[in-house]
Amino acid sequence: MTDPKHRLSLSNPIHLLALGFGGGLSPIMPGTVGTLVAIPFYWALVTFGGIVGLWSAIIVGGIAGIAICGRASKDMQVHDHGAIVWDEFVGFWLTMALVPTTDWKTVLAGFILFRLFDMAKPWPISWLDKHVHGGIGIMVDDILAGVMAMLSLWLLMTYMPTLFSMTHSVLIMQ
């Protein structure tokens, strides 16, 4: 039996994005590795594009992700294979959208919260994961995990600000 990952090529731009620039090829915890690979892109987005750049990437990445993940899934002949991690990129970026900062403590908290919601898949994430298919299905559960993590991170930042240092933060409103 052929490994579905062998049906993809990093020289194909759609596959390259779907595989998170290779992060999804990790033999262990590809979703976690994919999210780690998303962090430098997040930092670049908030550093050079601010809140507008981040939200633009979330919107464009989310819409394009439907096609990107759908195509990679079709090429792999497996729905939502673990190597497809573009959805983790968008989900993590969304997690950070209400508190766009480069402060490492906040980014770490966002990473942990996103991975927690993405892996645990509380309702309604689990329902969407099982009932929505294709590129939309691949993206929607991570987008909802990102929304839940975003709201959780915002609540932590708002009501427990001493846990985080905002000394290196990017302006939230530009």
Coordinates of C-alpha atoms in Angstrom, one line a residue:
M1 CA 0.0 0.0 0.0
T2 CA 1.3 3.4 -1.0
D3 CA 1.8 6.1 1.7
P4 CA -0.6 8.9 0.7
K5 CA 2.1 11.5 1.4
H6 CA 4.0 10.0 -1.6
R7 CA 1.2 11.3 -3.8
L8 CA 2.3 14.9 -3.0
S9 CA 5.3 16.9 -4.1
L10 CA 6.8 19.9 -2.4
S11 CA 7.6 21.3 -5.8
N12 CA 3.8 21.7 -6.4
P13 CA 2.9 25.1 -4.8
I14 CA -0.5 23.8 -3.6
H15 CA 1.1 20.8 -2.0
L16 CA 3.8 23.0 -0.5
L17 CA 1.2 25.2 1.2
A18 CA -1.0 22.2 2.2
L19 CA 2.0 20.5 3.9
G20 CA 2.9 23.7 5.7
F21 CA 6.2 24.1 3.9
G22 CA 7.1 20.5 4.9
G23 CA 6.0 20.7 8.5
G24 CA 3.2 18.3 7.9
L25 CA 5.6 15.7 6.8
S26 CA 6.8 15.2 10.4
P27 CA 6.5 11.6 11.4
I28 CA 5.3 12.6 14.9
M29 CA 2.6 15.2 15.7
P30 CA 2.4 16.8 12.2
G31 CA -0.4 19.2 13.3
T32 CA 1.8 20.4 16.2
V33 CA 4.8 20.8 14.0
G34 CA 2.7 22.5 11.3
T35 CA 1.5 25.0 14.0
L36 CA 5.1 25.6 15.0
V37 CA 6.0 26.3 11.4
A38 CA 3.1 28.9 11.3
I39 CA 4.7 30.9 14.1
P40 CA 7.5 32.7 12.1
F41 CA 4.9 33.5 9.5
Y42 CA 2.6 35.0 12.2
W43 CA 5.5 37.0 13.6
A44 CA 6.3 38.4 10.1
L45 CA 2.6 39.2 9.5
V46 CA 2.2 41.2 12.7
T47 CA 5.7 42.8 12.5
F48 CA 5.4 44.0 8.9
G49 CA 1.6 44.1 8.3
G50 CA 0.2 44.8 11.7
I51 CA -3.4 43.9 12.5
V52 CA -4.5 44.6 8.9
G53 CA -1.9 42.2 7.5
L54 CA -2.8 39.5 10.0
W55 CA -6.5 39.7 9.3
S56 CA -5.9 39.9 5.5
A57 CA -3.8 36.7 5.8
I58 CA -6.5 35.0 7.9
I59 CA -9.2 35.8 5.4
V60 CA -7.2 35.1 2.2
G61 CA -5.6 32.0 3.8
G62 CA -8.9 30.7 5.0
I63 CA -10.6 31.1 1.7
A64 CA -7.6 29.8 -0.3
G65 CA -7.3 27.0 2.3
I66 CA -10.5 25.5 1.2
A67 CA -9.1 24.9 -2.3
I68 CA -5.6 24.1 -1.1
C69 CA -6.6 21.5 1.5
G70 CA -9.3 20.1 -0.8
R71 CA -6.9 19.6 -3.7
A72 CA -4.2 18.0 -1.5
S73 CA -6.8 15.7 0.1
K74 CA -8.0 14.7 -3.3
D75 CA -4.5 14.1 -4.6
M76 CA -3.7 12.0 -1.5
Q77 CA -7.0 10.2 -1.9
V78 CA -7.5 10.6 1.9
H79 CA -9.9 13.0 3.6
D80 CA -8.1 15.3 6.1
H81 CA -4.8 13.4 6.2
G82 CA -2.6 14.5 9.1
A83 CA 0.1 15.8 6.8
I84 CA -2.3 18.6 5.6
V85 CA -1.6 21.4 8.0
W86 CA -2.5 24.6 6.2
D87 CA -5.6 24.6 8.4
E88 CA -3.3 24.8 11.4
F89 CA -1.6 27.9 10.0
V90 CA -4.9 29.7 9.6
G91 CA -6.3 28.4 12.9
F92 CA -3.2 29.6 14.8
W93 CA -3.2 33.0 13.1
L94 CA -6.9 33.4 14.1
T95 CA -6.0 32.4 17.7
M96 CA -3.7 35.5 17.8
A97 CA -6.0 37.9 16.0
L98 CA -7.4 39.7 19.0
V99 CA -4.1 40.1 20.8
P100 CA -1.6 40.5 17.9
T101 CA 1.8 40.6 19.6
T102 CA 5.3 39.3 19.2
D103 CA 5.6 38.7 23.0
W104 CA 6.8 35.1 23.3
K105 CA 4.7 34.4 26.4
T106 CA 1.5 35.4 24.6
V107 CA 2.5 33.5 21.4
L108 CA 3.3 30.4 23.5
A109 CA -0.1 30.7 25.3
G110 CA -1.8 31.0 22.0
F111 CA 0.0 28.0 20.6
I112 CA -0.9 25.9 23.6
L113 CA -4.6 27.0 23.6
F114 CA -4.9 26.4 19.8
R115 CA -3.3 22.9 20.0
L116 CA -5.6 22.1 23.0
F117 CA -8.8 23.0 21.2
D118 CA -7.6 21.4 17.9
M119 CA -6.6 18.1 19.5
A120 CA -9.4 17.8 22.1
K121 CA -12.1 18.9 19.5
P122 CA -14.8 19.8 22.0
W123 CA -18.4 20.2 20.6
P124 CA -19.1 21.7 18.1
I125 CA -15.6 21.2 16.6
S126 CA -16.0 17.4 16.8
W127 CA -19.4 17.5 15.1
L128 CA -18.0 19.6 12.3
D129 CA -14.9 17.4 11.9
K130 CA -17.2 14.3 11.4
H131 CA -19.9 15.9 9.3
V132 CA -18.4 18.5 7.0
H133 CA -16.2 17.1 4.2
G134 CA -13.9 18.4 1.5
G135 CA -11.8 21.5 1.7
I136 CA -14.4 23.3 3.8
G137 CA -14.4 20.4 6.3
I138 CA -10.7 20.4 6.6
M139 CA -10.6 24.1 7.3
V140 CA -13.7 24.6 9.4
D141 CA -12.8 22.6 12.5
D142 CA -9.4 24.4 12.8
I143 CA -11.1 27.8 12.2
L144 CA -13.5 27.1 15.0
A145 CA -10.7 25.8 17.2
G146 CA -8.9 29.0 16.4
V147 CA -12.0 31.1 17.4
M148 CA -12.3 29.2 20.7
A149 CA -8.6 29.6 21.4
M150 CA -8.7 33.3 20.4
L151 CA -11.5 34.0 22.8
S152 CA -9.8 32.1 25.6
L153 CA -6.5 33.9 25.0
W154 CA -8.3 37.3 24.9
L155 CA -10.0 36.4 28.2
L156 CA -6.7 35.5 29.8
M157 CA -5.1 38.6 28.5
T158 CA -7.9 40.8 29.7
Y159 CA -8.5 39.2 33.1
M160 CA -5.1 37.8 34.0
P161 CA -2.7 40.3 32.3
T162 CA 0.1 39.8 34.8
L163 CA 0.7 36.4 33.3
F164 CA 1.9 38.0 30.2
S165 CA 4.5 40.7 29.4
M166 CA 3.2 43.0 26.6
T167 CA 6.5 45.0 26.5
H168 CA 7.2 43.8 22.9
S169 CA 3.7 44.1 21.7
V170 CA 2.7 45.3 18.3
L171 CA 0.1 48.1 18.2
I172 CA -3.3 46.4 18.2
M173 CA -5.0 49.2 16.2
Q174 CA -3.1 50.7 13.3

